[in-house]
mmCIF file of C-alpha atoms in Angstrom:
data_model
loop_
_atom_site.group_PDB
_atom_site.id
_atom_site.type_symbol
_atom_site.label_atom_id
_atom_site.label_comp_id
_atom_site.label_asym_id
_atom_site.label_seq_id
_atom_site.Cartn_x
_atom_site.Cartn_y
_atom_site.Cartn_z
ATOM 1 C CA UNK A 988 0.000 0.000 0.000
ATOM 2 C CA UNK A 989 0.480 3.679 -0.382
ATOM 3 C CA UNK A 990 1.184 5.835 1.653
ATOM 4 C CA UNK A 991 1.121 8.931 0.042
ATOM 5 C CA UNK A 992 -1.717 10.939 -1.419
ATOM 6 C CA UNK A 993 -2.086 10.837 -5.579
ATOM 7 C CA UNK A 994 -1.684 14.059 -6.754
ATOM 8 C CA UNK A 995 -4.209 13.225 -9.708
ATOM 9 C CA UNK A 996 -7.496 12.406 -9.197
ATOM 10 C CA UNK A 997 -9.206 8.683 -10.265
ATOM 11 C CA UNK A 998 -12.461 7.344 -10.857
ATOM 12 C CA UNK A 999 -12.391 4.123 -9.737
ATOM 13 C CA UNK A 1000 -15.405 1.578 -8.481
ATOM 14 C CA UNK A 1001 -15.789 0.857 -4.709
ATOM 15 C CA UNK A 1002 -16.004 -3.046 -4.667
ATOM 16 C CA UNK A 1003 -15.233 -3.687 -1.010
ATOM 17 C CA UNK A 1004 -15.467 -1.237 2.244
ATOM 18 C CA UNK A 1005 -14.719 -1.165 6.068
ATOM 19 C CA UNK A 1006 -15.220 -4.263 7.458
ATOM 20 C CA UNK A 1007 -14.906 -6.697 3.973
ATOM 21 C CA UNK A 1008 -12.555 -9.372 3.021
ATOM 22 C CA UNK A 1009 -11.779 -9.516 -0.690
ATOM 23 C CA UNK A 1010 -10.155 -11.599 -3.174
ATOM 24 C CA UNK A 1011 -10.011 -11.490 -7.249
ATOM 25 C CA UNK A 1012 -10.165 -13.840 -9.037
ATOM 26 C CA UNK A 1013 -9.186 -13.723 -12.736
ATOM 27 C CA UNK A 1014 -10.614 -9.793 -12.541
ATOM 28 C CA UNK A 1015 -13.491 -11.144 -10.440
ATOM 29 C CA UNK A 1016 -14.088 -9.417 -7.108
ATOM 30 C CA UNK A 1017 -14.611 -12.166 -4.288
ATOM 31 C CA UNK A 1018 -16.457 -9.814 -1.251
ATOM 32 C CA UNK A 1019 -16.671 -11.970 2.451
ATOM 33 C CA UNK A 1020 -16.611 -15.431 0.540
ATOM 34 C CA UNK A 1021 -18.821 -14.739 -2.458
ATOM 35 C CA UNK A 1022 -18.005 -13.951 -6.021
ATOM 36 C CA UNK A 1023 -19.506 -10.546 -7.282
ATOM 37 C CA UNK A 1024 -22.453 -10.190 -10.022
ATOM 38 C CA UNK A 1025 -20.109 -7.354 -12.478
ATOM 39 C CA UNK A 1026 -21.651 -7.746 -15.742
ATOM 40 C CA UNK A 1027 -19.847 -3.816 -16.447
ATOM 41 C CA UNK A 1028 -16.353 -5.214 -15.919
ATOM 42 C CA UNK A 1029 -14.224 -5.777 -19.647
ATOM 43 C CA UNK A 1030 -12.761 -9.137 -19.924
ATOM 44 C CA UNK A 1031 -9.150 -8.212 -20.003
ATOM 45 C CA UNK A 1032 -8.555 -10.809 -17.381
ATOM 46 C CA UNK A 1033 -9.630 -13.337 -19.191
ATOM 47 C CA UNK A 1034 -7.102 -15.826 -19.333
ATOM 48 C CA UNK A 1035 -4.341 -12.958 -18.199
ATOM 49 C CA UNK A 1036 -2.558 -14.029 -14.459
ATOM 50 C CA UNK A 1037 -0.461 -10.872 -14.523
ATOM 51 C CA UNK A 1038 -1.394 -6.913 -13.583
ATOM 52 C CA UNK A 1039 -2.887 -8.125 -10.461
ATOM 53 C CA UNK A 1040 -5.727 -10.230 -12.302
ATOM 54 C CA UNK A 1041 -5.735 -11.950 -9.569
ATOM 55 C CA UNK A 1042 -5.410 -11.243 -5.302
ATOM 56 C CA UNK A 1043 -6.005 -14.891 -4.208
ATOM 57 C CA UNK A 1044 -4.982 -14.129 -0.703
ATOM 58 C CA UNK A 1045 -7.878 -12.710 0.751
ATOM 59 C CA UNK A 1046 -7.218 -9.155 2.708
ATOM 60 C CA UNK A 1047 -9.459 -7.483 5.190
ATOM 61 C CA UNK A 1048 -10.638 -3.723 4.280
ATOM 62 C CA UNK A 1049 -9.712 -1.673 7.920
ATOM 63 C CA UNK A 1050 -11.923 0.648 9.434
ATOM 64 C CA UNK A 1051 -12.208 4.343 7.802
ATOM 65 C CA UNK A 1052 -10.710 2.560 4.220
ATOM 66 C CA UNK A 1053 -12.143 1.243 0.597
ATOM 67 C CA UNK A 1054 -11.038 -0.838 -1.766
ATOM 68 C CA UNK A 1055 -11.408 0.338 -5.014
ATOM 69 C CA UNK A 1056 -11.224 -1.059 -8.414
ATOM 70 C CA UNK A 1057 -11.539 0.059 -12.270
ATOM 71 C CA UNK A 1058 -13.546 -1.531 -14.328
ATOM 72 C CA UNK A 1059 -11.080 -2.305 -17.062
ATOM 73 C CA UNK A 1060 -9.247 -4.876 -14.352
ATOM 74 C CA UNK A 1061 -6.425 -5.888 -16.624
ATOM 75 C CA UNK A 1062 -5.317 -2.347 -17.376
ATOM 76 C CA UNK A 1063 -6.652 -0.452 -14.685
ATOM 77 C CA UNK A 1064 -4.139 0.763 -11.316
ATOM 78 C CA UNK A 1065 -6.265 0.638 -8.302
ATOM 79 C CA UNK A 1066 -6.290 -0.599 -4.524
ATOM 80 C CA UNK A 1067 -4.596 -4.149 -6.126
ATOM 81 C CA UNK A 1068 -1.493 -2.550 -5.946
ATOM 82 C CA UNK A 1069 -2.030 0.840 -4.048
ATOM 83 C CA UNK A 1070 -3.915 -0.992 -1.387
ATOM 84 C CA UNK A 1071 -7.099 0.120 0.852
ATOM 85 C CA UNK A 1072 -8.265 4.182 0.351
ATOM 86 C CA UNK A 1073 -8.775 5.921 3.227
ATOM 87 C CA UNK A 1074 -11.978 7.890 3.622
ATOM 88 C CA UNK A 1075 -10.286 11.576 3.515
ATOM 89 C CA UNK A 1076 -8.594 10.320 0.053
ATOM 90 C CA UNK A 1077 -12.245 10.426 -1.437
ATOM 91 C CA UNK A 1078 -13.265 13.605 -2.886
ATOM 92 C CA UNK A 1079 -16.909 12.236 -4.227
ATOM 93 C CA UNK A 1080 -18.877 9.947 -5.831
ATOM 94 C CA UNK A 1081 -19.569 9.428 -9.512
ATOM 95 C CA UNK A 1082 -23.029 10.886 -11.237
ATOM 96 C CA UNK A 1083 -22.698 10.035 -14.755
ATOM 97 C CA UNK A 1084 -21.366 7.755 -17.253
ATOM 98 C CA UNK A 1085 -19.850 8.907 -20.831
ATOM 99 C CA UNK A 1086 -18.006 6.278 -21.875
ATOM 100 C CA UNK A 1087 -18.735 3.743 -23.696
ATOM 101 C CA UNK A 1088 -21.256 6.306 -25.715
ATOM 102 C CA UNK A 1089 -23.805 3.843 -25.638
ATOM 103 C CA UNK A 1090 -23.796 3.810 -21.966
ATOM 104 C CA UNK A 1091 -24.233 7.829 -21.488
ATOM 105 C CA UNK A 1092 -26.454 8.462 -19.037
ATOM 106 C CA UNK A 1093 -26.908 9.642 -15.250
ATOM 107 C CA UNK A 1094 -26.222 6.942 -12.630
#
């Protein structure tokens, strides 16, 4: 983990919060035992065991932290390698989507 502030901002997908245990599993997000319904994730995992497609040791999110993920798993930098955000790192939540353009719309 991280332990200093980005300097950039990121929009990234909360997939685990204070209290969870999470694994991945070829991109897969495995929350307190169970595999995750993410029919919005790409398949760059598929068949890919490197850029962290896959956390098979299962961690514990701490208190006042989130564990956050981009969608694009196989491409994407997120808590996989910068480990759990804490709360005062997050600046807001997401209100739209533009991309892909068939998906534009408000969430």
């Amino acid at each position: 983990p991280t332990v200093d502030r980005a300097d950039v901002n990121f929009i990234k997908r909360v997939v685990a919060g204070p209290g969870d245990t999470i694994a991945v599993r070829n991109g897969h997000v495995i929350r307190n035992g169970r595999e995750v319904d993410e029919p919005y994730i790409s398949d760059t995992c598929d068949g890919n065991v490197g850029r962290g497609c896959n956390l098979p040791e299962a961690i514990r999110v701490p208190a006042g932290h989130w564990f956050m993920m981009g969608d694009n798993r196989g491409e994407s930098d997120d808590s996989r390698f910068w480990g759990p955000v804490p709360d005062d790192w997050v600046i807001g939540g997401a209100f739209a989507t533009y991309w892909p353009p068939k998906r534009i719309g408000v969430l």
